[in-house]
Amino acid sequence: GKIASQIYAIYKSKNTLGVTPEWTVSLGNRAITKPYVFNQSDTSQFILIQELDHTIHAISPKGQETWSKVFAGRVIGDIQQAEDRSIVLVTDKHLLYRFDVTGKTMKGYPVTLPAAPLTAPLLTTVKGQKALLLATEKSIYAFDLEGRKIQQWQSYEVEGSITTSILAQEKNYIIGTSTGTIYWINDNGQKIDQIKRNNTAVKALSLFDNYKIVALDSKGGLNLISNTAESKYWTVTTDTAKYYGDFINVTSSNIPNIAVISGNYLKVFSINDTLKTDFQHHFTKPITDEMQFFESTTRKN
């Protein structure tokens, strides 16, 4: 009467592929997040994963469940770990959580947000103090690590709705919107600049360097932009009915690569003077989910 999910840790040697899991953990419901690996201490790690009933499980590297806790709502975006090893996440019940590696909720949390969060919090520094920035449909809100609103931060309200995560650029922050407008927000929460290319929604943003950004739009376009003028534009896909795009560094370059899933294809591009296809892969069936990225200990892709 239940749907079961398992986490597999599979050992693969250099000589054999290996097909037997070293251990398994059975969950009561379907998993709704990927497994996250965080630091328990300087020498040990643990795994966090959320299942359908919103329980988050903490699992040791030996496959033993160390604790579990029901959270109010589904995790939005990624679960993150701060420098002090505390864990930060937001849920679709308008709640911001921060808890330690034992699952104990930190003082001042959970925080009820003024609107539904769109993405994971951005861990940053505002006015010299550690802060969490939260993007909602219209505005960005700022909290200190004790869960209190930062009083100097006055949330600017955008036209349309925010469609990207928050991008940090020195002491400023950048967001893209459904109207095709890209906003620069200062550390008081106020708009200091904006640029609008067209009425095409912005899907994702990344830094090209400290003065230029790259932006994917909903029509399959890649924009290289500064805060004064647009520099270049390329088309990364013409099949835009439902495509996924994101930025990730999978080469040795300091410039982010562009990864795009469109229909049956995964394509990865790099930018220099032109847009170059680094590699592509054809799947037998269309991909209907967003990409997940995992660090490799042997390669950067």
Coordinates of C-alpha atoms in Angstrom, one line a residue:
G1 CA 0.0 0.0 0.0
K2 CA 3.0 2.3 -0.1
I3 CA 5.4 3.6 -2.7
A4 CA 9.0 2.8 -1.5
S5 CA 12.1 4.7 -2.4
Q6 CA 15.7 3.8 -1.6
I7 CA 19.1 5.6 -1.5
Y8 CA 21.9 3.5 -3.0
A9 CA 25.6 3.8 -2.3
I10 CA 27.3 1.7 -5.0
Y11 CA 30.9 0.9 -4.8
K12 CA 32.7 0.7 -8.2
S13 CA 36.3 -0.3 -8.3
K14 CA 38.7 0.4 -11.2
N15 CA 38.5 -3.3 -12.3
T16 CA 34.8 -4.1 -11.9
L17 CA 31.6 -2.1 -12.5
G18 CA 29.9 -3.3 -9.3
V19 CA 26.2 -3.9 -9.1
T20 CA 25.6 -4.7 -5.5
P21 CA 24.8 -1.7 -3.2
E22 CA 27.0 -1.3 -0.1
W23 CA 23.8 -0.4 1.8
T24 CA 20.2 0.7 1.2
V25 CA 17.8 2.9 3.2
S26 CA 14.1 2.4 2.7
L27 CA 11.9 5.5 2.9
G28 CA 8.2 5.4 3.7
N29 CA 7.3 7.5 0.7
R30 CA 8.7 8.7 -2.6
A31 CA 11.8 11.0 -2.4
I32 CA 11.0 14.5 -3.6
T33 CA 14.6 16.0 -3.4
K34 CA 17.9 14.8 -4.5
P35 CA 20.3 13.5 -1.7
Y36 CA 22.5 16.3 -0.3
V37 CA 25.9 15.5 1.2
F38 CA 26.9 17.9 4.0
N39 CA 29.7 18.1 6.6
Q40 CA 28.9 16.7 10.1
S41 CA 32.3 17.7 11.4
D42 CA 35.8 18.3 10.1
T43 CA 36.1 14.6 9.4
S44 CA 32.6 13.2 8.8
Q45 CA 29.7 13.8 6.5
F46 CA 26.0 12.9 6.3
I47 CA 23.2 12.8 3.8
L48 CA 19.9 14.8 3.8
I49 CA 16.9 13.9 1.7
Q50 CA 13.2 14.8 1.9
E51 CA 10.3 12.4 1.1
L52 CA 6.7 13.0 0.0
D53 CA 5.3 13.4 3.5
H54 CA 7.8 16.3 4.0
T55 CA 10.0 14.3 6.4
I56 CA 13.7 15.1 6.1
H57 CA 16.0 12.2 6.9
A58 CA 19.6 12.4 8.0
I59 CA 21.6 9.3 7.0
S60 CA 25.2 8.5 7.9
P61 CA 27.8 7.4 5.3
K62 CA 27.3 3.9 6.7
G63 CA 23.6 3.9 5.8
Q64 CA 22.2 4.5 9.3
E65 CA 19.4 7.0 9.9
T66 CA 20.6 9.4 12.6
W67 CA 17.5 11.5 12.8
S68 CA 14.3 12.4 10.9
K69 CA 12.0 15.4 11.2
V70 CA 8.7 16.4 9.5
F71 CA 8.9 19.9 8.0
A72 CA 6.0 22.1 7.1
G73 CA 6.0 21.9 3.4
R74 CA 8.1 20.9 0.4
V75 CA 11.6 22.2 0.1
I76 CA 11.9 24.9 -2.6
G77 CA 15.2 25.0 -4.4
D78 CA 18.3 23.5 -2.9
I79 CA 19.1 22.7 0.7
Q80 CA 22.3 24.5 1.7
Q81 CA 24.9 24.5 4.4
A82 CA 26.3 27.7 5.9
E83 CA 29.9 28.2 7.1
D84 CA 29.0 27.3 10.6
R85 CA 27.6 24.0 9.3
S86 CA 24.0 25.0 10.0
I87 CA 21.5 23.9 7.3
V88 CA 19.2 26.5 5.6
L89 CA 16.1 25.8 3.5
V90 CA 12.7 27.3 2.6
T91 CA 9.4 25.5 2.0
D92 CA 6.3 26.1 0.0
K93 CA 4.5 27.0 3.3
H94 CA 6.3 30.3 3.3
L95 CA 8.7 29.2 6.0
L96 CA 12.5 29.7 6.3
Y97 CA 14.3 27.1 8.4
R98 CA 17.8 27.0 9.9
F99 CA 18.9 24.0 12.0
D100 CA 22.0 22.3 13.1
V101 CA 23.5 19.0 12.0
T102 CA 21.5 17.1 14.7
G103 CA 18.2 18.5 13.3
K104 CA 17.7 21.0 16.2
T105 CA 16.0 24.2 15.0
M106 CA 18.1 27.3 15.6
K107 CA 16.7 30.0 17.9
G108 CA 14.4 32.4 16.0
Y109 CA 13.4 29.8 13.4
P110 CA 11.3 28.9 11.5
V111 CA 10.6 32.4 10.0
T112 CA 7.3 33.1 8.3
L113 CA 8.0 34.8 5.0
P114 CA 5.8 37.7 3.7
A115 CA 5.3 35.8 0.4
A116 CA 6.0 32.5 -1.2
P117 CA 9.7 31.9 -1.9
L118 CA 10.7 31.2 -5.4
T119 CA 14.2 29.7 -4.9
A120 CA 16.7 28.7 -2.2
P121 CA 18.0 31.5 0.0
L122 CA 21.2 33.3 -1.0
L123 CA 23.8 33.2 1.8
T124 CA 25.6 36.5 1.6
T125 CA 26.9 39.5 3.6
V126 CA 24.7 42.7 3.9
K127 CA 26.1 45.8 5.7
G128 CA 28.9 43.7 7.2
Q129 CA 26.7 41.0 8.7
K130 CA 25.9 37.5 7.4
A131 CA 22.5 37.4 5.8
L132 CA 19.9 35.3 3.9
L133 CA 18.3 36.9 0.9
L134 CA 14.9 35.5 -0.2
A135 CA 13.4 36.1 -3.7
T136 CA 9.6 36.1 -3.8
E137 CA 7.4 37.0 -6.8
K138 CA 7.8 40.7 -6.5
S139 CA 10.6 41.5 -4.1
I140 CA 13.7 40.3 -2.3
Y141 CA 13.7 40.1 1.5
A142 CA 16.7 40.1 3.8
F143 CA 17.2 38.4 7.2
D144 CA 20.1 38.0 9.5
L145 CA 21.2 34.5 10.7
E146 CA 19.1 34.9 13.8
G147 CA 16.0 35.1 11.6
R148 CA 15.4 38.9 12.1
K149 CA 14.6 41.2 9.2
I150 CA 17.5 43.5 8.3
Q151 CA 16.1 46.9 9.0
Q152 CA 18.3 48.8 6.5
W153 CA 17.0 46.6 3.7
Q154 CA 14.0 48.1 2.0
S155 CA 12.5 45.6 -0.5
Y156 CA 12.1 47.0 -4.0
E157 CA 9.1 45.8 -6.0
V158 CA 9.7 44.8 -9.6
E159 CA 7.5 45.0 -12.6
G160 CA 6.1 41.6 -13.6
S161 CA 7.5 38.8 -11.5
I162 CA 11.0 37.5 -10.5
T163 CA 12.0 34.5 -12.6
T164 CA 15.6 33.8 -11.5
S165 CA 17.6 33.1 -8.4
I166 CA 19.5 36.0 -6.9
L167 CA 22.9 36.6 -8.4
A168 CA 25.6 38.4 -6.2
Q169 CA 27.9 40.9 -7.9
E170 CA 30.3 42.4 -5.4
K171 CA 28.0 44.4 -3.0
N172 CA 25.0 44.4 -5.5
Y173 CA 22.5 41.7 -6.5
I174 CA 21.0 40.9 -9.8
I175 CA 17.6 39.4 -10.7
G176 CA 15.7 38.7 -13.9
T177 CA 12.0 39.0 -14.4
S178 CA 9.1 37.9 -16.6
T179 CA 9.1 41.1 -18.5
G180 CA 12.7 40.6 -19.7
T181 CA 14.0 43.2 -17.3
I182 CA 17.2 42.6 -15.4
Y183 CA 17.5 44.6 -12.2
W184 CA 20.6 45.6 -10.2
I185 CA 19.8 45.9 -6.4
N186 CA 22.1 47.5 -3.9
D187 CA 22.7 46.4 -0.3
N188 CA 19.8 48.6 0.9
G189 CA 17.4 46.5 -1.2
Q190 CA 16.8 49.3 -3.7
K191 CA 17.1 49.4 -7.5
I192 CA 20.2 51.1 -8.8
D193 CA 20.0 50.1 -12.4
Q194 CA 18.0 48.0 -14.9
I195 CA 18.2 46.9 -18.5
K196 CA 15.4 45.5 -20.7
R197 CA 16.2 43.8 -24.0
N198 CA 12.7 42.7 -24.9
N199 CA 9.5 41.2 -23.4
T200 CA 11.0 37.7 -23.2
A201 CA 11.2 36.3 -19.7
V202 CA 14.6 35.7 -18.2
K203 CA 15.2 32.1 -17.2
A204 CA 18.7 32.1 -15.6
L205 CA 21.6 34.4 -14.9
S206 CA 25.3 34.0 -14.3
L207 CA 28.4 36.2 -14.1
F208 CA 30.7 36.5 -17.1
D209 CA 33.0 38.7 -15.2
N210 CA 32.5 41.4 -12.6
Y211 CA 31.0 43.8 -15.1
K212 CA 29.0 41.5 -17.5
I213 CA 26.4 38.9 -17.0
V214 CA 25.0 36.1 -19.2
A215 CA 21.2 35.6 -19.3
L216 CA 19.1 32.8 -20.8
D217 CA 15.7 33.9 -21.9
S218 CA 12.5 31.9 -22.5
K219 CA 12.9 32.0 -26.3
G220 CA 16.1 30.1 -26.3
G221 CA 18.4 33.1 -26.4
L222 CA 21.6 33.7 -24.7
N223 CA 22.4 37.3 -23.9
L224 CA 25.8 38.7 -22.9
I225 CA 25.0 42.0 -21.1
S226 CA 26.6 44.8 -19.2
N227 CA 24.7 47.3 -17.1
T228 CA 25.1 49.9 -19.8
A229 CA 24.5 48.0 -23.1
E230 CA 23.9 44.6 -24.6
S231 CA 27.0 43.1 -26.1
K232 CA 26.1 39.9 -27.9
Y233 CA 23.2 37.5 -28.5
W234 CA 23.1 33.9 -29.5
T235 CA 20.4 31.2 -29.9
V236 CA 21.0 28.1 -27.9
T237 CA 17.8 26.3 -28.9
T238 CA 14.9 26.8 -31.3
D239 CA 12.7 24.2 -29.5
T240 CA 11.4 26.4 -26.7
A241 CA 8.1 24.8 -25.8
K242 CA 9.7 23.4 -22.7
Y243 CA 13.4 23.7 -22.4
Y244 CA 15.7 23.8 -19.3
G245 CA 18.9 25.9 -19.1
D246 CA 21.4 26.7 -16.4
F247 CA 25.0 27.8 -15.9
I248 CA 27.7 25.5 -14.5
N249 CA 31.5 25.4 -14.7
V250 CA 32.3 22.0 -16.3
T251 CA 35.6 23.0 -17.8
S252 CA 38.8 24.5 -16.3
S253 CA 37.8 27.9 -17.4
N254 CA 36.6 30.6 -15.0
I255 CA 33.8 31.4 -17.4
P256 CA 30.6 29.5 -16.8
N257 CA 29.3 26.9 -19.3
I258 CA 25.7 26.9 -20.5
A259 CA 23.9 23.6 -20.2
V260 CA 20.6 23.2 -22.1
I261 CA 18.1 20.4 -22.2
S262 CA 15.7 20.7 -25.1
G263 CA 13.5 17.7 -26.0
N264 CA 15.9 14.7 -26.4
Y265 CA 19.1 16.7 -26.4
L266 CA 21.5 17.8 -23.8
K267 CA 23.9 20.5 -25.1
V268 CA 26.8 22.2 -23.3
F269 CA 28.2 25.5 -24.6
S270 CA 31.1 27.8 -23.7
I271 CA 31.5 31.5 -24.5
N272 CA 34.5 33.3 -25.8
D273 CA 34.3 35.6 -28.8
T274 CA 31.7 33.1 -30.1
L275 CA 29.3 30.5 -28.8
K276 CA 31.0 27.1 -29.0
T277 CA 29.3 23.7 -28.5
D278 CA 31.5 21.7 -26.1
F279 CA 29.5 18.5 -26.3
Q280 CA 26.0 17.1 -26.8
H281 CA 24.1 14.0 -25.9
H282 CA 21.0 12.5 -27.5
F283 CA 18.6 10.6 -25.3
T284 CA 16.0 8.1 -26.5
K285 CA 13.2 10.0 -24.8
P286 CA 12.4 13.7 -24.1
I287 CA 13.7 14.9 -20.8
T288 CA 10.9 16.4 -18.7
D289 CA 12.8 17.5 -15.6
E290 CA 15.4 20.2 -14.7
M291 CA 19.1 19.3 -14.5
Q292 CA 20.9 18.4 -11.3
F293 CA 24.6 19.0 -10.9
F294 CA 27.0 17.0 -8.7
E295 CA 30.7 17.7 -8.0
S296 CA 33.2 15.1 -9.0
T297 CA 36.4 14.4 -7.1
T298 CA 38.2 13.4 -10.3
R299 CA 36.9 15.9 -12.9
K300 CA 35.1 19.2 -12.9
N301 CA 32.2 18.0 -15.1

